[in-house]
Amino acid sequence: MRLSTIAKIVAALLLVLVVALIAAAKSLHSERYNAFLAGRVKAASGLDLAFSGATKLKLGLSPRISFTGVTLSAGKGDPLLSIDRVEADIALIPLALRQLRLESLTLIRPTLRPSQLALLAARPGSAKSISLADSPEGAPTTQLSLSEILIENGTLLVGSPAQSVTLTKARLQPESEAGGPLALQVDGKWQDRPFTLGGSVGPASTLLGAKPYPLQVKAGFGGSVITVRGTVASPLAGRGLDLDLKAQGEELAELLRLRPGSSPSHSFGPFKLAARLSDTGGTIALADVDAIIGKRDSLLITARGAIANPLVMTGLDLALTVEADSSSALARLGGIDLPSAGPLKLSGKLNDIDNGWRLTGLKSNLGRSDLSGELSLVQSPRPRLYGRLAAGVLALNDFTLPQSKSGDLGRSQPLRPAIPVADGRILPSDSLPLDMIRGVDADLSLVAARLLLGPLSVSDASAELRQSAGRLTISEFSAQAGDGILKGEMKLDAAGKVPSTSLRVDGNGLSFAALTGAAIQSGTGDLALDLRAQGVSLRAMAGSVEGTASAILGEIVLAKGAGGDLAERLIRDLAPPLPSEDGLRLRCLVARFPVKAGLINADRGLAAETSRTGAIATGTIDLRSEALDIIIAAKGTTPLRVKGQLGAPVVAAEGKAAFESTPCRAAAAR
């Protein structure tokens, strides 16, 4: 066949094709075709499909049909889905045969409200598929043969109040033209943070079916990756979840900030989570939880178990372990800045209670301390901590409390402010942590086989700690110091404008070696304190303290160097020679004096005796300014006068002072 003949045949065919395309385009009546589509959607789902503009068919080698202002709604209120424009690519040859074969869809600026998808699942006719086999009179028939669905600048409105999730670009591709699972790839933003989503989900035609809807997706958000595999029985209603969830990332706080109303300010570190997500009984639950958060050099948290309702963190049944190389890491997690007391390890079973949580089977090690027992925390109307704790060793210095905020200094001043001095003061002026007393209630029972506070060391200690509305009471305190029993009570009232404190301690036959550490090597005696003070710092309290203090000791041995340079100077001048390597042996030591408005009256209330001599002191110690003015008289020596301040005393010879032949008896009888 000649080439010219072939060209004529091709031209004729093209002319026929063009004529057929024009005829098909003219046969598409916009209003009639839109009404046809709306009727089919209504019959299948009960939802209303509407168009705000005309439907247009653009001819060419790649014909395209476009719909303007498309909405899908359940009646009144905001539509379930609204789309600015829908564009569909149409196969060329079928169009010439009066068939609208849609090969791809592009949704431009769609807005979806997923919360209303449940309405579609609840419609009586929602399980029907949409039939487009017939068509309006004279119009081309419609056939769906989609190879992909594209979304540009879409928006999901989720939650209440609604939060916007932007879908910058999204692509859904069925397995074949006949349908099948959908592969999806999404790029978007949530709370102005980019994310990606990829994987596969079940066919769109099975969304309303009776079989569970399969999905397998992987999401990336910042440095975090989340993988979800499983099925959803009713995907449009968001019910019937049976999903394996895995997540890991560089910083858990980034994910927590996605939760409405959550804005953690501190870092948790890397995390890895695996769990089974389900909603049996209508509530989302996590089973087989295996979570690791953080790092040991900062703070490592391990949790295994189940959470019945993770959305509100109730129904907890978790085996919890917390480890850190430094205890300050746990304090920083609660927004508190504390010095480190050494490595920390804590474990227990965490469960929730009414409006709170309970930690049972508690075992912890911090510094020199170990604790066991159980603790419960109730959130409202005020946070309340209660429980029972036991320790083999409890070193109170391991639990250093934070300083109060500087605002407390201006709000709570002592009635008798300390006299200002330039220097030489040793009592700290930092505010005590009264915020913790005002902000949290507590009811704790404590027992310790060994209790340490600085140099103090006692055994078989127990106490009841109660804290309510800014009032702290440590009552029923009892401990053994040697063969003696030490008992007492402390009260701190921080509810008023000026905090007040009272301390009462009594003990007989006490081992003062246990109470003073290395200062007294051996010896027993009696101790009695009954003191009251006001203020927000130790310095302010000392400046206002009132009451009585008494310590009466029998045969004791003072360690060499006990009391520092001042003690050695007094011993050298009053009772030469210096003590032996074993220390200074005393037949008795008595300290018995009243305190009023921060002024200690030591008038003949401080005395000591050795086998060779004795000494008695008279004078005052002014705690308001930490000033000393004491005269010490001993038999056969020139009296000494101690002046200056507690942190920098000055010793000088004094001309005259009365001396007692039995100093300890005189001081004890005062």
XYZ file of C-alpha atoms in Angstrom:
670
model
C 0.000 0.000 0.000
C 1.267 3.382 -0.957
C 2.410 5.783 1.783
C -0.037 8.444 0.660
C -2.890 5.995 1.024
C -1.827 5.124 4.570
C -1.606 8.805 5.449
C -5.123 9.377 4.157
C -6.472 6.500 6.228
C -4.754 7.776 9.380
C -6.062 11.298 8.750
C -9.554 9.934 8.281
C -9.328 7.974 11.512
C -8.080 11.029 13.365
C -10.940 13.048 11.917
C -13.426 10.436 13.085
C -11.774 10.424 16.522
C -11.958 14.199 16.807
C -15.577 14.238 15.732
C -16.381 11.488 18.258
C -14.603 13.360 21.028
C -16.454 16.568 20.248
C -19.727 14.697 20.183
C -18.979 13.044 23.518
C -18.046 16.398 25.048
C -21.224 18.048 23.832
C -23.286 15.179 25.215
C -22.006 15.887 28.778
C -24.636 18.161 30.304
C -23.063 19.557 33.502
C -26.126 19.916 35.713
C -27.626 16.616 34.617
C -24.358 14.733 35.107
C -23.748 16.293 38.541
C -27.262 15.345 39.607
C -26.599 11.790 38.388
C -23.447 11.511 40.521
C -25.185 13.025 43.568
C -28.023 10.530 43.232
C -25.673 7.556 43.096
C -23.757 8.742 46.185
C -27.015 9.358 48.067
C -28.301 5.890 47.229
C -25.073 4.223 48.346
C -24.207 6.189 51.495
C -27.074 8.499 52.399
C -24.704 11.467 52.147
C -25.328 14.603 50.128
C -22.952 15.342 47.244
C -23.046 18.903 45.910
C -21.167 21.011 43.333
C -20.866 24.778 43.445
C -19.748 25.120 39.815
C -20.173 23.517 36.417
C -18.459 20.275 35.435
C -16.139 20.800 32.483
C -14.551 18.396 30.002
C -11.290 19.534 28.425
C -10.334 17.784 25.186
C -6.853 16.997 23.959
C -4.432 14.102 23.751
C -4.945 13.791 27.547
C -8.602 14.699 28.117
C -9.517 15.899 31.600
C -12.794 16.407 33.432
C -12.974 18.838 36.343
C -15.483 19.409 39.148
C -15.614 22.667 41.133
C -16.616 23.213 44.777
C -17.366 19.594 45.690
C -18.871 18.909 49.133
C -19.985 15.707 50.831
C -22.115 16.153 53.934
C -24.545 14.415 56.248
C -26.999 17.291 56.374
C -26.666 20.441 58.452
C -23.375 21.647 59.836
C -19.898 21.463 58.407
C -19.443 19.027 55.513
C -17.620 15.774 55.995
C -15.484 16.563 52.941
C -15.069 19.714 50.885
C -12.806 20.054 47.837
C -12.013 23.222 45.919
C -11.521 21.324 42.677
C -11.379 17.727 41.465
C -9.556 16.912 38.233
C -9.703 13.499 36.544
C -7.617 12.257 33.605
C -9.750 10.378 31.055
C -8.700 7.686 28.605
C -8.763 9.064 25.057
C -10.100 6.131 22.978
C -12.936 5.165 25.394
C -14.055 8.815 25.410
C -14.491 8.645 21.632
C -16.748 5.650 22.306
C -18.765 7.746 24.773
C -17.171 6.302 27.896
C -15.746 8.438 30.735
C -12.974 6.109 31.852
C -11.368 7.897 34.831
C -7.701 6.877 35.094
C -6.516 9.254 37.847
C -7.970 11.772 40.280
C -6.369 14.931 41.656
C -8.015 16.507 44.709
C -6.981 20.141 45.048
C -7.286 21.754 48.504
C -9.582 19.125 50.088
C -10.676 19.460 53.736
C -11.705 16.304 55.619
C -13.288 16.068 59.056
C -12.504 12.485 60.182
C -14.725 12.806 63.272
C -17.762 12.700 60.959
C -16.714 9.491 59.213
C -18.631 7.560 61.860
C -21.823 9.022 60.385
C -21.105 7.244 57.117
C -20.614 3.910 58.873
C -23.865 4.395 60.766
C -25.997 5.062 57.648
C -28.412 2.208 56.847
C -27.238 2.111 53.222
C -23.589 2.717 53.891
C -22.541 -0.807 52.980
C -23.654 -0.414 49.341
C -21.108 0.235 46.621
C -21.566 3.146 44.220
C -22.845 2.075 40.799
C -22.030 4.264 37.780
C -22.869 1.681 35.114
C -25.754 3.657 33.595
C -25.669 7.388 32.861
C -27.996 10.303 32.175
C -29.755 10.182 28.823
C -27.314 10.979 26.032
C -24.313 11.343 28.330
C -21.217 9.113 28.213
C -21.161 6.181 30.577
C -18.755 6.457 33.551
C -16.167 3.849 34.454
C -13.617 3.992 37.282
C -10.218 2.575 36.363
C -8.021 4.595 38.665
C -4.253 4.070 38.678
C -3.664 6.815 41.283
C -5.311 9.458 43.441
C -3.346 12.623 44.120
C -3.981 15.175 46.877
C -2.552 18.681 46.825
C -2.632 20.998 49.856
C -5.181 18.960 51.777
C -6.314 19.560 55.357
C -7.456 17.168 58.083
C -9.354 18.706 60.991
C -8.911 16.363 63.958
C -9.743 16.525 67.650
C -11.863 18.911 69.664
C -11.127 21.765 69.407
C -10.129 20.897 65.848
C -6.445 20.916 65.019
C -5.229 21.197 61.457
C -3.051 18.556 59.797
C -1.752 19.693 56.409
C -1.260 17.181 53.588
C 1.167 18.982 51.298
C 1.276 16.098 48.824
C -0.303 12.677 48.944
C -0.476 9.777 46.484
C -2.694 6.670 46.670
C -2.171 3.897 44.121
C -4.322 0.749 43.873
C -2.638 -2.561 43.251
C -4.281 -2.808 39.838
C -6.971 -1.146 37.742
C -9.425 -3.606 39.222
C -8.650 -2.295 42.676
C -6.868 -4.072 45.510
C -4.788 -2.674 48.397
C -3.757 0.956 48.189
C -0.136 2.036 48.402
C 0.138 5.506 49.911
C 2.795 8.158 50.304
C 2.078 11.385 52.215
C 4.136 14.498 52.932
C 2.566 16.942 55.361
C 2.786 19.105 58.461
C 1.319 18.792 61.945
C 1.691 21.765 64.288
C 4.112 23.297 61.779
C 6.354 20.227 61.958
C 6.891 18.178 58.767
C 6.079 14.465 58.660
C 6.016 11.641 56.141
C 3.678 8.652 55.911
C 4.049 5.606 53.706
C 2.804 2.040 53.397
C -0.343 0.284 52.268
C -3.983 0.029 53.323
C -6.915 -2.081 52.200
C -8.978 -1.350 49.074
C -11.327 1.619 49.280
C -14.204 -0.679 48.320
C -13.785 -2.639 51.588
C -13.981 0.368 53.905
C -17.646 -0.440 54.504
C -17.286 -4.195 54.302
C -17.698 -6.798 57.007
C -14.082 -7.960 56.989
C -11.377 -6.244 59.075
C -9.612 -3.523 57.123
C -5.848 -4.166 56.856
C -3.189 -1.487 57.126
C 0.568 -1.338 57.272
C 2.022 2.165 57.530
C 5.235 3.828 58.603
C 5.378 7.466 59.702
C 8.383 9.700 60.175
C 8.250 12.779 62.370
C 11.459 14.690 63.016
C 13.836 12.081 64.383
C 11.034 9.631 65.249
C 9.701 6.651 63.300
C 6.333 5.010 64.022
C 5.214 1.724 62.453
C 1.639 0.394 62.619
C 0.562 -3.052 61.365
C -2.763 -4.821 61.795
C -6.451 -4.471 61.074
C -9.370 -2.172 61.876
C -12.813 -3.775 61.939
C -14.693 -0.505 61.296
C -12.214 2.022 59.857
C -14.723 4.811 59.150
C -15.965 4.684 62.745
C -12.424 4.179 64.101
C -13.453 1.037 65.983
C -12.234 -2.522 66.141
C -8.522 -1.739 66.407
C -6.071 -4.641 66.480
C -2.682 -3.118 65.748
C 0.969 -3.772 66.476
C 2.588 -0.453 67.310
C 6.308 0.286 67.261
C 7.984 3.646 67.728
C 11.498 4.879 68.240
C 13.213 8.217 67.995
C 15.811 10.640 69.220
C 13.592 12.661 71.599
C 10.307 11.556 73.207
C 9.312 15.140 74.061
C 8.884 15.855 70.341
C 6.095 13.276 70.135
C 4.498 14.303 73.432
C 4.129 17.857 72.164
C 1.756 16.561 69.477
C -0.800 15.736 72.142
C -3.231 18.650 72.645
C -2.495 20.534 75.857
C 0.877 18.816 76.313
C 4.021 20.943 76.186
C 6.858 19.231 78.114
C 9.690 21.688 78.638
C 12.355 19.132 79.532
C 14.127 16.493 77.492
C 13.455 12.764 77.926
C 16.063 11.571 75.438
C 15.826 8.686 72.947
C 13.031 6.149 73.188
C 11.903 2.785 71.875
C 8.349 1.479 72.275
C 6.479 -1.665 71.276
C 2.842 -2.404 72.186
C -0.401 -3.997 71.061
C -3.117 -1.383 70.433
C -6.783 -2.401 70.677
C -10.142 -0.939 71.629
C -11.980 -3.895 73.111
C -14.902 -2.571 75.123
C -14.856 0.745 73.249
C -11.724 2.117 74.964
C -8.273 2.337 73.408
C -5.837 0.118 75.329
C -2.173 -0.838 75.135
C -1.076 -4.390 75.944
C 2.349 -6.041 75.850
C 3.970 -2.655 76.451
C 7.762 -2.709 76.265
C 9.211 0.795 76.510
C 12.720 2.132 77.018
C 13.170 5.891 77.441
C 16.357 7.907 77.866
C 19.930 6.887 78.631
C 21.571 5.713 81.822
C 24.095 8.565 81.871
C 21.122 10.948 82.177
C 17.942 9.029 83.044
C 16.861 5.583 81.822
C 13.228 4.520 82.276
C 12.014 1.013 81.452
C 8.318 0.078 81.542
C 6.663 -3.268 80.780
C 3.008 -4.207 81.134
C -0.296 -2.691 80.010
C -2.218 0.589 79.975
C -6.006 0.235 79.820
C -6.584 3.830 78.670
C -3.409 5.557 77.432
C -5.300 8.696 76.334
C -5.912 9.669 79.975
C -3.217 7.382 81.477
C -5.558 5.196 83.537
C -5.601 1.449 83.989
C -1.838 1.300 84.455
C -0.222 -2.050 85.190
C 3.460 -1.451 84.572
C 6.677 -2.885 85.953
C 8.780 0.260 86.191
C 12.544 0.691 86.497
C 14.392 4.005 86.727
C 18.193 4.231 86.577
C 20.586 7.176 86.398
C 24.263 7.821 86.993
C 23.200 10.985 88.848
C 20.132 11.493 91.043
C 19.811 15.095 89.845
C 18.500 13.797 86.501
C 15.284 12.557 88.133
C 14.868 15.883 89.927
C 15.236 17.790 86.660
C 12.470 15.631 85.165
C 10.152 17.164 87.766
C 11.455 20.669 87.074
C 13.624 20.770 90.239
C 17.315 21.600 90.332
C 19.121 19.500 92.962
C 22.744 18.501 93.497
C 23.539 14.878 92.785
C 23.570 12.378 95.633
C 25.151 9.708 93.440
C 23.761 6.930 91.217
C 20.045 6.161 91.403
C 18.132 2.930 90.852
C 14.408 2.527 91.506
C 11.948 -0.226 90.637
C 8.355 -1.070 91.428
C 4.888 -1.868 90.105
C 2.980 1.213 88.916
C -0.831 1.168 88.990
C -3.384 3.942 88.858
C -5.871 4.681 91.614
C -8.787 7.090 91.764
C -7.313 10.342 90.434
C -3.740 9.224 90.977
C -1.118 6.476 90.936
C 0.341 3.884 93.299
C 3.859 2.427 93.269
C 4.064 -0.914 95.089
C 6.979 -3.264 95.626
C 9.209 -0.184 95.678
C 12.939 -0.814 95.871
C 15.403 2.024 95.461
C 19.044 2.873 96.004
C 20.302 6.434 96.114
C 23.736 7.304 97.397
C 24.068 5.527 100.750
C 20.296 5.125 101.161
C 18.031 2.235 100.289
C 14.237 2.400 100.481
C 11.433 -0.115 100.066
C 7.671 -0.037 100.527
C 4.854 1.642 98.635
C 3.842 5.177 97.703
C 0.617 6.666 96.345
C 0.036 10.060 94.750
C -3.420 11.618 94.434
C -3.655 14.650 92.158
C -6.536 16.755 93.486
C -7.945 18.846 94.999
C -4.311 19.170 96.168
C -1.502 16.759 95.316
C -1.254 14.263 98.163
C 1.537 11.717 98.728
C 1.033 8.874 101.193
C 2.515 5.469 101.939
C 4.919 3.449 104.043
C 8.685 3.323 103.561
C 11.408 1.254 105.194
C 15.167 1.596 104.860
C 18.202 -0.382 105.870
C 20.170 2.860 105.692
C 18.542 6.273 105.317
C 21.008 9.134 104.821
C 18.957 12.329 104.835
C 21.744 14.214 103.066
C 21.010 12.058 99.996
C 17.644 13.819 99.726
C 18.746 17.442 99.511
C 15.789 19.756 98.973
C 15.742 22.656 96.491
C 15.880 26.268 97.593
C 12.680 28.273 97.471
C 12.186 30.823 94.768
C 13.573 34.260 95.479
C 10.046 35.624 95.667
C 9.617 33.963 99.061
C 12.156 36.264 100.639
C 9.978 39.280 100.126
C 6.780 37.532 101.081
C 7.703 35.907 104.365
C 10.001 37.868 106.655
C 10.646 37.044 110.328
C 9.055 39.169 113.000
C 12.540 39.920 114.386
C 14.792 40.343 111.355
C 18.424 39.390 111.768
C 20.787 42.258 112.476
C 22.709 42.940 109.242
C 26.461 42.379 109.396
C 29.190 42.688 106.824
C 30.757 39.228 107.099
C 31.816 36.417 109.388
C 28.419 34.732 109.510
C 28.098 30.996 109.075
C 24.327 30.431 109.291
C 22.902 30.317 105.728
C 20.394 32.948 104.632
C 19.051 30.921 101.690
C 15.308 30.386 101.828
C 14.127 26.971 102.917
C 12.052 24.940 100.372
C 8.704 26.024 101.775
C 7.036 25.883 98.335
C 7.053 22.090 98.525
C 5.295 22.182 101.889
C 2.657 24.600 100.667
C 2.063 22.832 97.362
C 1.841 19.147 98.364
C 0.129 17.209 101.161
C 1.721 14.056 102.542
C 1.120 11.250 105.030
C 4.111 8.924 105.331
C 5.290 6.306 107.809
C 9.063 5.912 107.905
C 11.292 3.319 109.559
C 15.053 2.960 109.178
C 17.436 0.418 110.648
C 20.059 3.151 110.511
C 19.381 6.873 110.178
C 22.134 9.317 109.182
C 22.011 13.115 109.304
C 25.422 14.653 108.885
C 27.538 13.217 111.736
C 24.435 11.945 113.568
C 23.888 8.197 113.378
C 21.050 6.413 115.195
C 19.433 3.012 114.797
C 15.899 1.614 114.764
C 14.450 5.009 113.822
C 10.769 5.546 113.056
C 8.506 8.550 112.520
C 5.185 9.694 111.102
C 5.359 12.549 108.599
C 2.189 14.528 107.917
C 1.938 17.556 105.688
C -1.310 19.392 105.024
C -2.111 22.869 103.689
C 1.381 24.179 104.361
C 1.767 22.572 107.802
C 4.400 19.863 108.313
C 4.536 17.628 111.391
C 7.103 14.926 112.139
C 5.615 13.106 115.101
C 6.223 9.926 117.081
C 9.913 10.115 116.242
C 11.892 7.454 118.055
C 15.438 6.208 117.603
C 18.078 4.353 119.538
C 21.437 6.004 120.252
C 23.536 3.373 122.009
C 21.451 2.040 124.878
C 19.364 5.227 125.099
C 16.156 6.131 123.307
C 15.776 9.483 121.561
C 12.227 10.776 121.072
C 10.870 13.977 119.640
C 8.548 15.979 117.423
C 8.944 18.810 114.934
C 6.293 21.167 113.532
C 6.666 23.632 110.682
C 3.789 25.964 109.848
C 4.324 27.630 106.464
C 0.656 28.487 105.906
C 0.865 31.966 107.432
C 2.728 35.045 106.307
C 5.623 34.250 108.636
C 6.585 30.542 108.835
C 7.063 29.168 112.351
C 8.900 26.085 113.606
C 8.949 24.157 116.868
C 11.277 21.335 117.922
C 11.069 19.085 120.954
C 13.666 16.350 121.610
C 14.195 14.212 124.743
C 16.572 11.369 125.431
C 18.186 9.614 128.407
C 21.276 7.451 128.473
C 22.134 8.411 124.908
C 25.373 7.557 123.176
C 26.769 10.954 122.197
C 29.309 9.208 119.997
C 26.363 8.300 117.745
C 24.903 11.808 117.954
C 28.123 13.702 117.207
C 30.037 11.325 114.981
C 33.781 11.550 115.611
C 33.612 14.596 117.911
C 32.837 12.489 121.013
C 34.526 9.110 120.910
C 32.630 7.613 123.830
C 30.247 8.642 126.578
C 26.569 8.767 127.430
C 24.218 11.438 128.666
C 20.837 13.113 128.520
C 19.531 15.581 125.949
C 16.502 17.892 126.026
C 15.510 20.545 123.462
C 12.367 22.662 123.454
C 12.743 25.414 120.852
C 10.509 27.659 118.758
C 11.499 29.958 115.870
C 10.169 31.979 112.947
C 11.499 32.842 109.495
C 12.161 31.493 106.009
C 15.872 30.688 106.471
C 18.084 29.115 109.122
C 19.615 32.523 109.805
C 16.196 34.129 110.303
C 15.055 31.264 112.530
C 18.193 31.488 114.666
C 17.590 35.205 115.084
C 14.141 34.563 116.543
C 14.586 31.265 118.403
C 13.210 30.879 121.921
C 13.100 28.026 124.419
C 15.539 25.877 126.368
C 18.389 23.507 125.510
C 20.079 21.024 127.788
C 22.771 18.353 127.422
C 24.253 16.598 130.473
C 27.009 14.063 129.881
C 28.963 11.867 132.270
C 32.354 10.291 131.538
C 33.222 11.080 127.911
C 36.248 11.212 125.592
C 36.527 14.169 123.231
C 38.378 13.348 120.028
C 41.619 15.205 119.505
C 40.890 18.257 117.383
C 37.157 18.212 118.151
C 35.849 21.759 118.061
C 38.698 23.027 115.877
C 41.288 25.665 116.747
C 39.091 27.348 119.373
C 38.753 24.164 121.442
C 42.464 23.438 121.266
C 43.289 26.997 122.402
C 40.914 26.753 125.358
C 42.242 23.325 126.355
C 45.858 24.495 126.088
C 45.285 27.591 128.215
C 42.842 26.163 130.766
C 43.900 22.533 131.182
C 47.442 21.893 129.976
C 48.874 19.681 128.650
C 47.124 18.992 125.325
C 45.034 15.827 125.128
C 46.712 12.507 124.375
C 46.350 10.590 121.165
C 43.173 9.098 122.576
C 41.609 12.518 123.039
C 40.582 14.538 126.069
C 38.887 12.651 128.867
C 36.173 14.565 130.749
C 34.423 13.546 133.938
C 31.393 15.549 132.848
C 30.161 18.066 130.301
C 27.052 20.216 130.831
C 25.324 22.675 128.509
C 22.113 24.061 129.946
C 20.727 27.485 129.006
C 17.613 29.396 127.977
C 17.208 31.125 124.594
C 15.086 34.223 124.066
C 14.685 36.240 120.861
C 17.796 34.650 119.384
C 19.936 35.356 122.461
C 21.535 32.357 124.237
C 22.157 33.135 127.891
C 25.112 30.947 128.826
C 25.455 32.493 132.302
C 27.035 29.641 134.304
C 25.185 27.143 132.136
C 28.165 25.691 130.260
C 30.716 23.627 132.239
C 33.214 20.792 131.948
C 35.509 18.896 134.354
C 38.585 16.741 133.949
C 40.437 14.720 136.563
C 42.724 17.729 137.171
C 40.505 20.794 136.792
C 37.155 22.198 135.773
C 35.790 25.192 133.893
C 32.531 27.124 133.776
C 31.371 29.733 131.253
C 29.247 32.844 131.540
C 28.079 35.270 128.869
C 25.907 35.298 125.759
C 25.740 34.092 122.163
C 23.647 36.458 120.027
C 22.325 34.372 117.117
C 20.842 37.453 115.474
C 24.329 38.691 114.640
C 26.217 35.480 115.520
C 28.221 37.491 118.052
C 30.040 35.807 120.959
C 30.844 37.276 124.375
C 31.718 34.462 126.793
C 34.109 34.339 129.749
C 35.487 30.930 130.732
C 36.930 30.503 134.224
C 39.030 27.540 135.378
C 40.682 26.825 138.706
C 44.245 28.120 138.952
C 44.344 29.848 135.531
C 43.572 33.267 134.124
C 40.014 33.408 132.765
C 39.623 33.599 128.990
C 37.210 35.758 127.070
C 35.848 34.624 123.682
C 34.518 37.411 121.507
C 33.867 38.018 117.836
C 31.522 35.889 115.754
C 30.728 32.211 115.489
C 32.737 31.907 112.304
C 35.716 33.953 113.561
C 36.057 33.859 117.367
C 38.844 35.742 119.146
C 40.311 34.509 122.480
C 41.972 36.841 124.970
C 42.930 36.730 128.665
C 40.375 38.208 131.052
C 41.242 39.737 134.428
C 38.643 38.331 136.836
C 35.804 35.815 136.798
C 33.992 33.744 139.425
C 34.866 30.065 139.569
C 32.839 27.119 140.909
C 34.498 24.271 142.730
C 32.061 21.819 141.093
C 31.289 23.432 137.704
C 29.175 20.590 136.260
C 26.942 20.436 139.325
C 26.499 24.220 139.279
C 25.601 24.255 135.585
C 23.245 21.276 135.881
C 21.404 22.928 138.801
C 20.909 26.180 136.870
